[in-house]
Coordinates of C-alpha atoms in Angstrom, one line a residue:
Chain F
M98 CA 10.6 41.3 36.9
S99 CA 8.6 44.1 38.1
A100 CA 6.3 45.8 35.6
K101 CA 6.9 49.3 34.1
R102 CA 4.9 52.0 35.7
L103 CA 2.9 54.4 33.5
E104 CA 3.6 58.1 33.4
V105 CA 0.6 59.5 35.0
H106 CA -0.2 62.1 37.7
P107 CA -0.6 60.5 41.1
T108 CA -4.1 61.8 41.6
R109 CA -7.3 60.1 42.9
Q110 CA -8.9 60.9 39.3
E111 CA -6.1 58.8 37.7
L112 CA -6.5 56.1 40.1
I113 CA -10.3 55.7 39.2
V114 CA -9.2 55.8 35.5
L115 CA -6.6 53.2 36.0
K116 CA -8.9 50.8 37.9
R117 CA -11.6 51.2 35.1
R118 CA -8.9 50.5 32.5
K119 CA -7.9 47.3 34.3
T120 CA -11.4 46.0 34.5
L121 CA -11.8 46.6 30.7
A122 CA -8.5 45.0 29.9
E123 CA -9.5 41.9 32.0
G124 CA -12.9 41.8 30.1
I125 CA -11.1 41.9 26.8
A126 CA -8.7 39.2 28.0
D127 CA -11.7 36.9 28.8
I128 CA -13.2 37.5 25.5
L129 CA -10.0 36.8 23.7
Q130 CA -9.6 33.6 25.7
K131 CA -13.0 32.4 24.7
D132 CA -12.1 33.1 21.0
L133 CA -8.9 31.3 21.5
E134 CA -10.6 28.2 22.9
L135 CA -13.1 28.3 20.0
L136 CA -10.3 28.5 17.6
I137 CA -8.3 25.6 19.2
I138 CA -11.4 23.4 18.9
S139 CA -11.8 24.3 15.3
V140 CA -8.1 23.4 14.7
V141 CA -8.6 20.1 16.4
D142 CA -11.7 19.5 14.2
Y143 CA -9.7 20.4 11.0
K144 CA -6.7 18.3 12.2
E145 CA -9.0 15.3 12.6
K146 CA -10.5 15.8 9.2
A147 CA -7.0 16.3 7.7
S148 CA -5.7 13.1 9.4
I149 CA -8.6 11.2 7.9
L150 CA -8.0 12.5 4.5
R151 CA -4.2 11.9 4.8
T152 CA -4.8 8.4 5.8
Q153 CA -7.2 7.8 2.8
L154 CA -4.7 9.4 0.5
Y155 CA -1.7 7.5 1.9
D156 CA -3.6 4.2 1.4
A157 CA -4.6 5.1 -2.2
L158 CA -1.1 6.2 -3.2
T159 CA 0.4 3.2 -1.7
S160 CA -1.9 0.9 -3.5
S161 CA -1.4 2.8 -6.7
Y162 CA 2.2 2.6 -6.2
Y163 CA 2.2 -1.1 -5.6
Q164 CA 0.1 -1.5 -8.8
F165 CA 2.6 0.5 -10.8
I166 CA 5.4 -1.8 -9.5
E167 CA 3.1 -4.8 -10.3
A168 CA 2.8 -3.4 -13.9
E169 CA 6.6 -3.1 -14.1
M170 CA 7.0 -6.6 -12.9
M171 CA 4.4 -8.0 -15.4
S172 CA 5.3 -6.0 -18.5
G173 CA 8.9 -4.8 -17.8
S174 CA 10.1 -1.5 -16.6
L175 CA 10.9 -0.4 -20.2
K176 CA 7.3 -0.8 -21.4
V177 CA 5.8 0.9 -18.4
K178 CA 8.3 3.8 -18.9
E179 CA 7.3 3.9 -22.6
L180 CA 3.6 4.1 -21.8
A181 CA 4.1 6.7 -19.2
L182 CA 6.1 8.9 -21.4
T183 CA 3.7 8.6 -24.3
T184 CA 0.4 9.1 -22.4
T185 CA -1.4 12.3 -22.8
P186 CA -1.2 14.2 -19.4
I187 CA -4.4 15.3 -17.8
D188 CA -4.6 19.1 -17.2
F189 CA -6.2 19.7 -13.7
N190 CA -7.1 23.2 -12.6
V191 CA -7.5 24.4 -9.1
E192 CA -9.9 27.2 -8.5
T193 CA -9.3 29.4 -5.5
S194 CA -11.8 31.3 -3.5
T195 CA -12.6 32.2 0.1
A196 CA -15.1 30.7 2.6
T197 CA -16.2 32.2 5.9
G198 CA -15.4 29.8 8.8
V199 CA -15.4 30.1 12.6
L200 CA -15.6 33.5 14.1
G201 CA -16.2 34.9 10.6
I202 CA -12.6 34.2 9.6
Q203 CA -12.1 34.1 5.8
F204 CA -10.4 30.8 4.8
P205 CA -8.8 30.1 1.4
S206 CA -11.0 27.5 -0.4
L207 CA -9.6 25.2 -3.1
K208 CA -11.7 23.4 -5.7
L209 CA -10.4 20.9 -8.3
V210 CA -11.6 21.4 -11.8
K211 CA -11.4 18.2 -13.9
P212 CA -11.5 18.5 -17.6
E213 CA -14.8 17.3 -19.1
V214 CA -14.4 13.7 -20.7
K215 CA -16.8 12.9 -23.4
G216 CA -17.3 9.2 -23.1
H217 CA -14.5 7.1 -21.5
I218 CA -11.5 6.7 -23.7
P219 CA -8.7 4.7 -22.3
R220 CA -5.6 6.9 -21.7
L221 CA -3.2 3.9 -22.3
S222 CA -3.1 1.4 -25.0
L223 CA -5.9 -1.2 -24.6
N224 CA -3.8 -4.1 -25.9
D225 CA -0.3 -3.2 -24.6
A226 CA -0.8 -1.6 -21.3
P227 CA -1.2 -3.9 -18.2
I228 CA -4.6 -3.1 -16.5
Q229 CA -2.6 -2.3 -13.3
L230 CA -1.4 0.8 -14.9
E231 CA -5.0 2.0 -15.8
E232 CA -6.2 1.0 -12.4
A233 CA -3.3 2.8 -10.8
A234 CA -3.9 5.9 -12.9
S235 CA -7.6 6.0 -12.4
R236 CA -7.2 5.6 -8.7
I237 CA -4.8 8.7 -8.6
N238 CA -7.2 10.6 -10.7
D239 CA -10.0 9.8 -8.1
V240 CA -7.8 10.8 -5.3
M241 CA -6.9 14.2 -6.7
D242 CA -10.1 15.6 -5.1
T243 CA -8.9 14.4 -1.8
V244 CA -5.4 16.0 -2.5
V245 CA -7.1 19.4 -3.2
E246 CA -9.4 19.0 -0.1
L247 CA -6.5 18.2 2.1
A248 CA -4.7 21.3 0.7
S249 CA -7.7 23.4 1.5
I250 CA -7.8 22.1 5.0
T251 CA -4.2 22.6 5.5
A252 CA -4.5 26.2 4.4
A253 CA -7.3 26.7 6.8
I254 CA -5.3 25.2 9.7
R255 CA -2.4 27.4 8.8
E256 CA -4.7 30.5 8.9
L257 CA -6.2 29.3 12.1
L258 CA -2.8 28.8 13.7
E259 CA -1.8 32.3 12.7
I260 CA -5.0 33.7 14.3
I261 CA -4.4 31.6 17.4
S262 CA -0.9 32.9 17.8
L263 CA -2.1 36.5 17.4
K264 CA -4.9 36.0 19.8
R265 CA -2.5 34.4 22.2
R266 CA 0.0 37.3 21.9
Q267 CA -2.9 39.7 22.5
I268 CA -4.1 37.9 25.6
N269 CA -0.4 37.6 27.0
R270 CA 0.1 41.3 26.3
I271 CA -3.0 42.2 28.2
R272 CA -2.3 39.7 31.2
F273 CA 1.4 40.0 31.5
K274 CA 2.0 43.7 30.3
I275 CA -0.9 46.0 30.5
V276 CA -2.6 44.5 33.6
P277 CA 0.8 44.4 35.7
E278 CA 1.4 48.0 34.4
L279 CA -1.9 49.1 35.6
D280 CA -1.4 47.3 38.9
T281 CA 2.0 48.8 39.4
T282 CA 0.8 52.3 38.6
T283 CA -2.4 51.9 40.7
E284 CA -0.1 50.7 43.6
Y285 CA 2.2 53.7 43.1
I286 CA -0.6 56.2 43.1
E287 CA -2.2 54.5 46.2
N288 CA 1.2 54.8 47.9
I289 CA 1.7 58.4 47.0
L290 CA -1.9 59.2 48.0
E291 CA -1.4 57.5 51.3
E292 CA 1.9 59.3 51.9
I293 CA 0.3 62.7 51.1
E294 CA -2.6 61.7 53.4
Q295 CA 0.0 61.0 56.2
Q296 CA 1.8 64.0 55.7
D297 CA -1.3 66.0 55.6
S298 CA -2.5 64.4 59.0
I299 CA 1.0 65.1 60.6
R300 CA 0.8 68.6 59.4
V301 CA -2.7 69.0 60.8
R302 CA -1.5 67.4 64.1
V303 CA 1.5 69.9 64.2
L304 CA -0.6 72.8 63.4
Q305 CA -3.2 71.7 66.0
R306 CA -0.4 71.3 68.6
K307 CA 1.1 74.7 67.8
R308 CA -2.2 76.3 67.9
K309 CA -2.9 74.6 71.2
E310 CA 0.5 75.8 72.4
R311 CA -0.1 79.3 71.2
A312 CA -3.4 79.4 72.8
E313 CA -2.0 78.1 76.1
K314 CA 0.8 80.8 75.9
S315 CA -1.7 83.6 75.4
Y316 CA -3.9 82.4 78.3
E317 CA -0.9 82.4 80.6
T318 CA 0.2 86.0 79.7
E319 CA -3.4 87.2 80.2
Q320 CA -3.4 85.6 83.5
V321 CA 0.0 87.3 84.6
Chain J
M259 CA 3.6 -32.7 -41.5
K260 CA 6.0 -35.4 -42.3
P261 CA 8.6 -36.2 -39.6
N262 CA 11.5 -35.4 -41.9
K263 CA 10.5 -31.8 -41.8
Y264 CA 11.2 -31.8 -38.1
N265 CA 14.5 -33.6 -38.3
R266 CA 16.8 -30.5 -37.8
I267 CA 14.6 -28.4 -35.6
M268 CA 13.6 -31.0 -33.1
S269 CA 17.2 -31.7 -32.1
R270 CA 17.7 -28.0 -31.7
I271 CA 14.4 -27.7 -29.6
A272 CA 15.8 -30.6 -27.5
I273 CA 19.0 -28.7 -26.9
E274 CA 17.3 -25.4 -26.2
N275 CA 14.9 -27.3 -23.9
L276 CA 17.8 -28.5 -21.7
K277 CA 19.0 -24.9 -21.4
L278 CA 15.7 -23.8 -19.8
I279 CA 15.8 -22.8 -16.1
N280 CA 14.1 -25.2 -13.7
F281 CA 11.0 -23.7 -12.0
D282 CA 12.5 -24.5 -8.7
E283 CA 15.7 -22.6 -9.5
L284 CA 13.7 -19.6 -10.7
V285 CA 11.7 -19.5 -7.5
C286 CA 14.9 -19.7 -5.5
L287 CA 16.0 -16.5 -7.3
I288 CA 13.2 -14.6 -5.4
G289 CA 14.5 -12.2 -2.9
K290 CA 18.2 -12.4 -4.0
N291 CA 20.1 -9.3 -4.7
I292 CA 21.2 -8.2 -8.1
E293 CA 24.6 -9.6 -7.9
E294 CA 23.4 -13.0 -6.9
I295 CA 20.8 -13.0 -9.9
F296 CA 23.6 -11.7 -12.2
T297 CA 26.0 -14.7 -11.0
F298 CA 23.2 -17.1 -11.5
L299 CA 22.2 -15.9 -14.9
V300 CA 25.8 -15.7 -16.2
N301 CA 26.0 -19.6 -15.6
T302 CA 22.8 -20.2 -17.8
A303 CA 21.9 -19.8 -21.4
Y304 CA 21.6 -16.1 -20.9
G305 CA 25.3 -15.8 -19.9
E306 CA 26.7 -14.5 -23.3
E307 CA 24.0 -11.8 -23.7
I308 CA 24.3 -10.7 -20.0
V309 CA 28.0 -10.4 -20.2
S310 CA 27.9 -8.4 -23.4
T311 CA 25.0 -6.2 -22.5
C312 CA 25.9 -5.5 -18.8
G313 CA 29.7 -5.4 -18.9
D314 CA 30.9 -4.1 -15.6
K315 CA 27.5 -2.3 -14.7
V316 CA 24.9 -4.7 -13.5
E317 CA 21.5 -2.9 -13.7
P318 CA 17.9 -4.3 -13.8
R319 CA 17.2 -2.7 -17.2
L320 CA 20.4 -4.0 -18.8
L321 CA 19.5 -7.6 -17.5
E322 CA 16.1 -7.2 -19.0
E323 CA 17.5 -6.3 -22.3
A324 CA 19.9 -9.2 -22.1
L325 CA 17.1 -11.7 -21.6
I326 CA 15.2 -10.4 -24.6
Q327 CA 18.3 -10.5 -26.7
N328 CA 18.8 -14.2 -25.7
Y329 CA 15.1 -14.8 -26.8
A330 CA 15.8 -13.2 -30.2
K331 CA 19.0 -15.3 -30.5
T332 CA 16.9 -18.4 -29.7
F333 CA 14.2 -17.5 -32.2
K334 CA 17.0 -16.9 -34.9
I335 CA 18.4 -20.4 -34.2
L336 CA 14.9 -21.9 -34.6
L337 CA 14.3 -20.1 -37.8
K338 CA 17.6 -21.3 -39.2
Y339 CA 16.8 -24.9 -38.6
S340 CA 13.1 -24.7 -39.5
S341 CA 11.5 -26.3 -42.7
K342 CA 9.5 -23.8 -44.9
Y343 CA 6.1 -23.9 -43.2
I344 CA 7.5 -23.9 -39.8
E345 CA 9.6 -21.0 -40.6
N346 CA 6.8 -19.2 -42.1
L347 CA 4.7 -19.8 -38.9
L348 CA 7.6 -18.8 -36.7
L349 CA 8.1 -15.6 -38.8
S350 CA 4.4 -14.7 -38.4
V351 CA 4.9 -15.2 -34.6
L352 CA 7.8 -12.9 -34.8
H353 CA 5.7 -10.3 -36.3
K354 CA 4.1 -9.8 -32.8
Y355 CA 7.3 -8.1 -31.7
D356 CA 7.6 -6.2 -35.0
A357 CA 4.2 -4.7 -34.1
L358 CA 5.3 -3.9 -30.7
N359 CA 8.3 -2.0 -31.9
L360 CA 6.2 -0.1 -34.5
K361 CA 3.7 0.8 -31.8
T362 CA 6.5 2.1 -29.6
M363 CA 7.7 4.3 -32.5
L364 CA 4.3 5.6 -33.2
R365 CA 3.5 6.5 -29.6
M366 CA 6.9 8.1 -29.1
V367 CA 6.8 10.1 -32.3
Q368 CA 3.3 11.2 -31.3
A369 CA 4.6 12.3 -28.0
G370 CA 7.3 14.3 -29.8
M371 CA 10.4 12.4 -28.6
N372 CA 13.6 12.3 -30.5
A373 CA 14.9 9.5 -32.4
E374 CA 17.8 8.8 -29.9
D375 CA 15.4 8.5 -27.0
I376 CA 12.9 6.4 -29.0
L377 CA 15.7 3.8 -29.9
Q378 CA 16.1 3.1 -26.2
Y379 CA 12.7 1.6 -26.1
I380 CA 13.1 -0.7 -29.1
I381 CA 13.3 -4.3 -28.2
P382 CA 15.9 -6.3 -29.9
L383 CA 13.3 -8.7 -31.3
G384 CA 11.8 -9.2 -34.7
T385 CA 12.7 -7.6 -38.0
Y386 CA 12.4 -4.1 -36.8
D387 CA 15.6 -3.9 -35.0
K388 CA 17.3 -0.8 -33.7
K389 CA 19.1 -0.3 -37.1
K390 CA 16.0 -0.5 -39.2
C391 CA 14.1 1.7 -36.7
Q392 CA 16.8 4.4 -36.7
A393 CA 16.6 4.4 -40.5
I394 CA 12.8 4.9 -40.3
L395 CA 13.1 7.5 -37.5
S396 CA 15.7 9.6 -39.2
E397 CA 13.2 10.8 -41.8
V398 CA 10.1 11.2 -39.9
N399 CA 8.5 13.8 -37.9
S400 CA 4.8 12.7 -37.7
I401 CA 2.7 9.7 -37.6
S402 CA 1.7 10.0 -41.3
D403 CA 5.5 10.1 -42.1
I404 CA 6.0 6.8 -40.3
V405 CA 3.1 5.2 -42.1
G406 CA 4.4 6.7 -45.3
S407 CA 7.9 5.2 -44.6
L408 CA 6.3 1.7 -44.1
K409 CA 4.7 1.7 -47.5
D410 CA 6.9 -1.2 -48.8
T411 CA 6.6 -3.3 -45.7
D412 CA 3.9 -5.9 -44.6
F413 CA 2.1 -3.3 -42.5
G414 CA 2.4 -0.3 -44.9
F415 CA -0.8 -0.8 -46.8
I416 CA -3.1 -1.5 -44.0
L417 CA -1.7 1.3 -41.7
K418 CA -2.2 3.7 -44.6
E419 CA -5.9 2.7 -45.0
T420 CA -6.6 3.0 -41.3
L421 CA -4.9 6.4 -41.1
K422 CA -7.2 7.5 -44.1
V423 CA -10.3 6.6 -42.3
Q424 CA -9.3 7.7 -38.9
K425 CA -11.8 9.9 -37.3
I426 CA -10.0 11.3 -34.2
I427 CA -6.6 12.9 -35.2
G428 CA -3.9 11.9 -32.8
D429 CA -5.6 8.8 -31.5
L430 CA -3.3 5.9 -32.0
S431 CA -5.6 3.2 -30.9
P432 CA -6.9 2.4 -34.4
L433 CA -3.5 2.0 -35.7
E434 CA -2.4 -0.1 -32.9
A435 CA -5.4 -2.3 -33.2
T436 CA -4.7 -2.6 -36.9
L437 CA -1.2 -3.7 -36.3
N438 CA -2.2 -6.3 -33.8
K439 CA -5.0 -7.6 -36.0
E440 CA -2.7 -8.0 -39.0
V441 CA -0.2 -9.8 -36.9
F442 CA -2.8 -12.3 -35.6
K443 CA -4.3 -12.7 -39.1
G444 CA -0.9 -13.5 -40.3
I445 CA -0.4 -16.1 -37.6
L446 CA -3.9 -17.7 -38.3
K447 CA -3.1 -17.6 -42.0
E448 CA 0.2 -19.5 -41.6
I449 CA -1.5 -22.2 -39.3
K450 CA -3.8 -22.9 -42.2
N451 CA -0.8 -24.0 -44.2
L452 CA 0.1 -26.7 -41.7
D453 CA -1.2 -30.3 -42.0
R454 CA -4.2 -31.4 -40.1
R455 CA -2.7 -32.5 -36.7
D456 CA -0.3 -29.7 -36.6
K457 CA -3.0 -27.1 -37.5
K458 CA -5.0 -28.3 -34.6
I459 CA -2.2 -28.0 -32.2
A460 CA -1.0 -24.8 -33.4
T461 CA -4.5 -23.3 -33.4
N462 CA -4.8 -24.4 -29.8
I463 CA -1.4 -23.1 -28.6
L464 CA -1.4 -19.8 -30.5
G465 CA -5.2 -19.4 -30.5
I466 CA -5.6 -19.4 -26.8
E467 CA -3.2 -16.4 -26.8
I468 CA -5.4 -14.4 -29.1
D469 CA -8.7 -15.5 -27.3
A470 CA -7.0 -14.4 -24.0
L471 CA -6.2 -11.2 -25.6
N472 CA -9.8 -10.7 -26.7
V473 CA -11.1 -11.6 -23.2
K474 CA -8.6 -9.2 -21.6
I475 CA -9.8 -6.5 -23.8
I476 CA -13.4 -7.0 -23.0
L477 CA -12.6 -7.2 -19.3
K478 CA -10.7 -3.9 -19.6
Y479 CA -13.8 -2.5 -21.4
K480 CA -16.0 -3.6 -18.5
A481 CA -13.7 -2.0 -16.0
L482 CA -13.2 1.1 -17.8
M483 CA -16.7 1.6 -19.1
I484 CA -15.6 2.1 -22.8
D485 CA -18.5 2.2 -25.3
H486 CA -19.4 -0.9 -27.2
E487 CA -18.4 0.3 -30.6
N488 CA -15.0 1.3 -29.6
I489 CA -14.4 -2.1 -28.0
K490 CA -15.5 -4.1 -31.1
K491 CA -12.9 -2.0 -33.2
N492 CA -10.3 -3.3 -30.9
L493 CA -11.0 -7.0 -30.9
M494 CA -8.6 -9.4 -32.6
P495 CA -9.3 -12.2 -35.1
T496 CA -10.8 -15.1 -33.2
A497 CA -9.7 -18.6 -32.6
L498 CA -11.9 -20.9 -30.4
I499 CA -14.0 -17.9 -29.0
D500 CA -15.8 -16.7 -32.1
E501 CA -17.2 -13.2 -32.7
K502 CA -20.7 -14.2 -31.6
I503 CA -19.5 -15.2 -28.2
L504 CA -17.5 -12.1 -27.9
E505 CA -20.5 -9.9 -28.9
S506 CA -22.8 -11.6 -26.4
A507 CA -20.0 -11.3 -23.8
I508 CA -19.8 -7.6 -24.4
M509 CA -23.4 -7.1 -23.9
E510 CA -23.3 -8.8 -20.5
P511 CA -24.0 -6.4 -17.7
D512 CA -21.0 -7.2 -15.4
I513 CA -17.7 -9.0 -15.3
K514 CA -19.2 -12.2 -13.5
S515 CA -21.8 -12.7 -16.1
T516 CA -19.3 -12.0 -18.9
L517 CA -17.0 -14.7 -17.7
Q518 CA -20.0 -17.1 -17.2
C519 CA -20.9 -16.5 -20.8
F520 CA -17.5 -17.3 -21.8
L521 CA -17.4 -20.4 -19.7
K522 CA -20.8 -21.6 -21.1
S523 CA -19.5 -21.2 -24.6
V524 CA -16.1 -23.0 -24.1
E525 CA -16.8 -25.8 -21.5
T526 CA -17.6 -28.3 -24.1
K527 CA -14.9 -27.1 -26.5
H528 CA -11.6 -27.5 -24.8
Q529 CA -10.5 -28.7 -21.4
V530 CA -7.8 -26.0 -21.0
Y531 CA -10.3 -23.3 -21.9
Q532 CA -12.9 -24.7 -19.4
N533 CA -10.2 -24.9 -16.7
I534 CA -9.2 -21.3 -17.3
F535 CA -12.7 -19.9 -17.4
T536 CA -13.8 -22.0 -14.5
K537 CA -11.0 -20.3 -12.4
L538 CA -11.9 -16.9 -13.9
V539 CA -15.6 -17.3 -12.9
K540 CA -14.4 -18.4 -9.4
E541 CA -12.4 -15.2 -9.0
S542 CA -14.7 -13.0 -10.9
D543 CA -15.0 -10.7 -7.8
S544 CA -11.1 -10.2 -7.7
P545 CA -9.6 -7.1 -9.3
I546 CA -9.2 -7.2 -13.1
S547 CA -5.5 -7.4 -12.7
R548 CA -5.8 -11.0 -11.1
L549 CA -8.1 -12.0 -13.9
E550 CA -5.6 -10.8 -16.4
F551 CA -3.0 -12.8 -14.6
I552 CA -4.9 -16.0 -14.9
L553 CA -5.4 -15.3 -18.6
E554 CA -1.5 -14.7 -18.9
R555 CA -1.1 -18.3 -17.8
A556 CA -3.4 -19.7 -20.4
P557 CA -0.9 -20.2 -23.2
L558 CA 1.5 -21.9 -20.8
E559 CA -1.3 -24.2 -19.6
M560 CA -2.2 -25.0 -23.2
S561 CA 1.4 -25.8 -24.2
F562 CA 1.7 -28.2 -21.3
F563 CA -1.7 -29.8 -22.2
E564 CA -0.6 -30.2 -25.8
L565 CA 2.8 -31.6 -24.9
K566 CA 0.9 -34.2 -22.8
K567 CA -1.7 -35.0 -25.4
N568 CA 0.6 -35.5 -28.3
F569 CA 3.1 -38.1 -27.4
R570 CA 4.7 -38.3 -30.8
Y571 CA 7.9 -36.3 -30.9
Y572 CA 7.3 -34.8 -34.3
N573 CA 4.8 -32.1 -34.1
I574 CA 4.6 -28.3 -34.0
G575 CA 3.3 -28.4 -30.4
Y576 CA 6.9 -29.0 -29.2
I577 CA 8.2 -25.9 -31.0
L578 CA 5.4 -23.6 -30.0
A579 CA 5.4 -25.0 -26.4
F580 CA 9.1 -24.4 -26.2
L581 CA 8.7 -20.8 -27.3
N582 CA 5.9 -20.3 -24.8
V583 CA 7.8 -21.6 -21.9
K584 CA 11.0 -19.8 -22.8
W585 CA 8.9 -16.5 -23.0
V586 CA 7.3 -17.3 -19.7
E587 CA 10.8 -17.9 -18.2
I588 CA 11.9 -14.5 -19.5
K589 CA 8.8 -12.9 -18.1
N590 CA 9.3 -14.6 -14.7
L591 CA 13.0 -13.5 -14.7
R592 CA 12.0 -10.0 -15.5
C593 CA 9.4 -10.0 -12.7
I594 CA 12.0 -11.2 -10.1
I595 CA 14.6 -8.7 -11.3
N596 CA 12.1 -5.7 -11.1
A597 CA 10.7 -7.0 -7.7
M598 CA 14.3 -7.0 -6.5
A599 CA 14.8 -3.4 -7.8
R600 CA 11.7 -2.3 -6.0
N601 CA 12.0 -4.2 -2.8
I602 CA 9.1 -6.3 -3.2
G603 CA 8.4 -9.1 -0.7
A604 CA 9.0 -12.7 -1.6
D605 CA 5.3 -13.8 -1.3
Q606 CA 4.1 -10.9 -3.5
T607 CA 6.7 -11.8 -6.1
L608 CA 5.8 -15.5 -6.0
D609 CA 2.1 -14.5 -6.7
L610 CA 3.0 -12.8 -9.9
L611 CA 5.1 -15.5 -11.2
I612 CA 3.6 -17.5 -14.2
L613 CA 4.1 -21.1 -13.0
P614 CA 2.3 -24.2 -14.1
E615 CA -0.9 -25.0 -12.3
N616 CA 0.3 -27.9 -10.3
Y617 CA 3.5 -26.2 -9.3

C-alpha cells in the first residue's frame, strides 16, 4: 500500500524541510529502538527473577500442601478442619510505593508488613495439633514475602510490557507511516520540480528557436 | 488382680481381638477406591456403623465417623464386662476423648461458631456425646459460660481455677493443658488402684503414651522456639520420664542433644523406651513430623512388648493392648481413607501407617 502524501507546496524549500524531517524521524526511531532493546533486556531479567521466585513458591506451597494432607491422614480430616477454623488468622498488610527502574520508569513496589510477634506463641494447640500443620503454616508464613515480591515483579513486568508496546507503536509509526509519507511527498515534490524544470527548459528552447527564427527573418528582409 | 476379676472381660477381649483387621489386609487397602474400601469395611466389625452412618452416601468423612462410632461401641462393651477397678481405669482412659470434645467446644465457641456447626466436630466417644454437648452449647456464648456450665462435672472446678488465674484473655492453651493434665492424672490415679503386676503393666502401656506426649511437646517447643516457662506449663504428669529429665531436656540446645538426653535417662529403665529413643536419636536430623511419627508408634510397641512378656492370660495388659491396637487400626484406616480422598501415592501412605516394627 502506497503511503499517503502530505499536503505541502511542491517547492524546493519544502523539499529541504521534508528531508530534514525525515532525518530527524529516523534519529528518533533509532533512539526509541535502543530504549526498546533496553526495556526488553529488563523484562527478560525480571522474567528470570519471577521464574525463580515462582519455582520457590510452587515448591514451598506443594510441600506445605503435602504436610497439610499428612496432618489430615494422621489426625483425621475433622480435627484438621476444626483446628483450621479455630485458629486466629494472621493479618498481613501490604504497603505500596513506587520505585524508579530502568530509563527512570516508575514501578509499583509492594512490601509485606507482618504483625509484630512478641515471643513465639504457637498458633495451634500444642497438644492436639499435628506438627505438620504448624510446619505447613510457618512455611506459608515464610513464603508470604516471596508472594509479595513476585507480585511486585509481576507488576513491574506488566508496566514494562505496556511501555514496550507503546515504544513499539511509536517506532512503527515513524518507520511505517511518517517516513514513508515523507518519502512519498519528497518524491512527489521532486517529480513536480523535475517536470517544471523540463517544461522551463522546453519553453526556453522554444523561445530561443523562435527568437532565432525571428532574427533570421528580419535579416532576410533587410537583405531584400 | 485375681483371675476371676477377668473372667467376663477376657472372653470379650478374645472375641473383639478376632474382629481386628489383619495388618496385611490393611496394607492391601492402600490405593483402593472408596467403593472398594467401603465394601471391605462393611464385611468387618465396622459394618454395622458404616451402613448406619453412610447409608447410600459413601464419603471419607462419614467413614471416619463410623470408625470412631465403632470404637465407642467396643469401649462400651468392654466397660459392660469389666470389674470395678478395670472399669474405673477404662473410664479414666475414656476421659481422654471427653477432654478432646471439651477442647473442641472451647475452641469453637472462642472462634464464634454456632452450636449446630460445633456439633459436627464432636466425636461420638466418651461421656460428652452430641446430646450432652448440645445441652451445654445451648446456653453458652463465651468460654466462661462453658466453664460455668461444667461446674458439676469432673473438669468443672479445675477449669474454673485455671480461668481465674489466666493471664492472657482469649488464650485457650492453659485450659487445654489443664484438661489434658486432669485426664492423665486421673489415669495415673486409677493405675495406682490396680494390684502390683497390673499396675506395672498399665503404667508401662499407658505411661508411654503420656511420656511420648511430653516428648512431642518438647520437640515442638524446640522447633517453634517457644519460651521455657510456657513449655513447662504444658507438660503432662509423668510416668517413666520424670520432671527432672524433662527439665534437663528442655535446657538442651538442640533436638539431637534433647533426644540424647532422653535416651541416656531411659536406656537402663525399659527396653521399649530404649528402642524408641535410639531410633529417635538416629533420625534426629529428620523433620519433627517424622520424630512425632516414631513417638506415635510407641504405645503400640509397648503393647506388643507387654503381651510377649506377660504370658499369663489374666492381666490388664491384654485389655489395654487391645484398645491400643484397635485405636491404631482406626487411625490406619483413617489414614488410608484420607490418602485415597487426596490421591496420595501408595508408598507415601504406607510410610504414614502405624505398623509393628518388624512388619
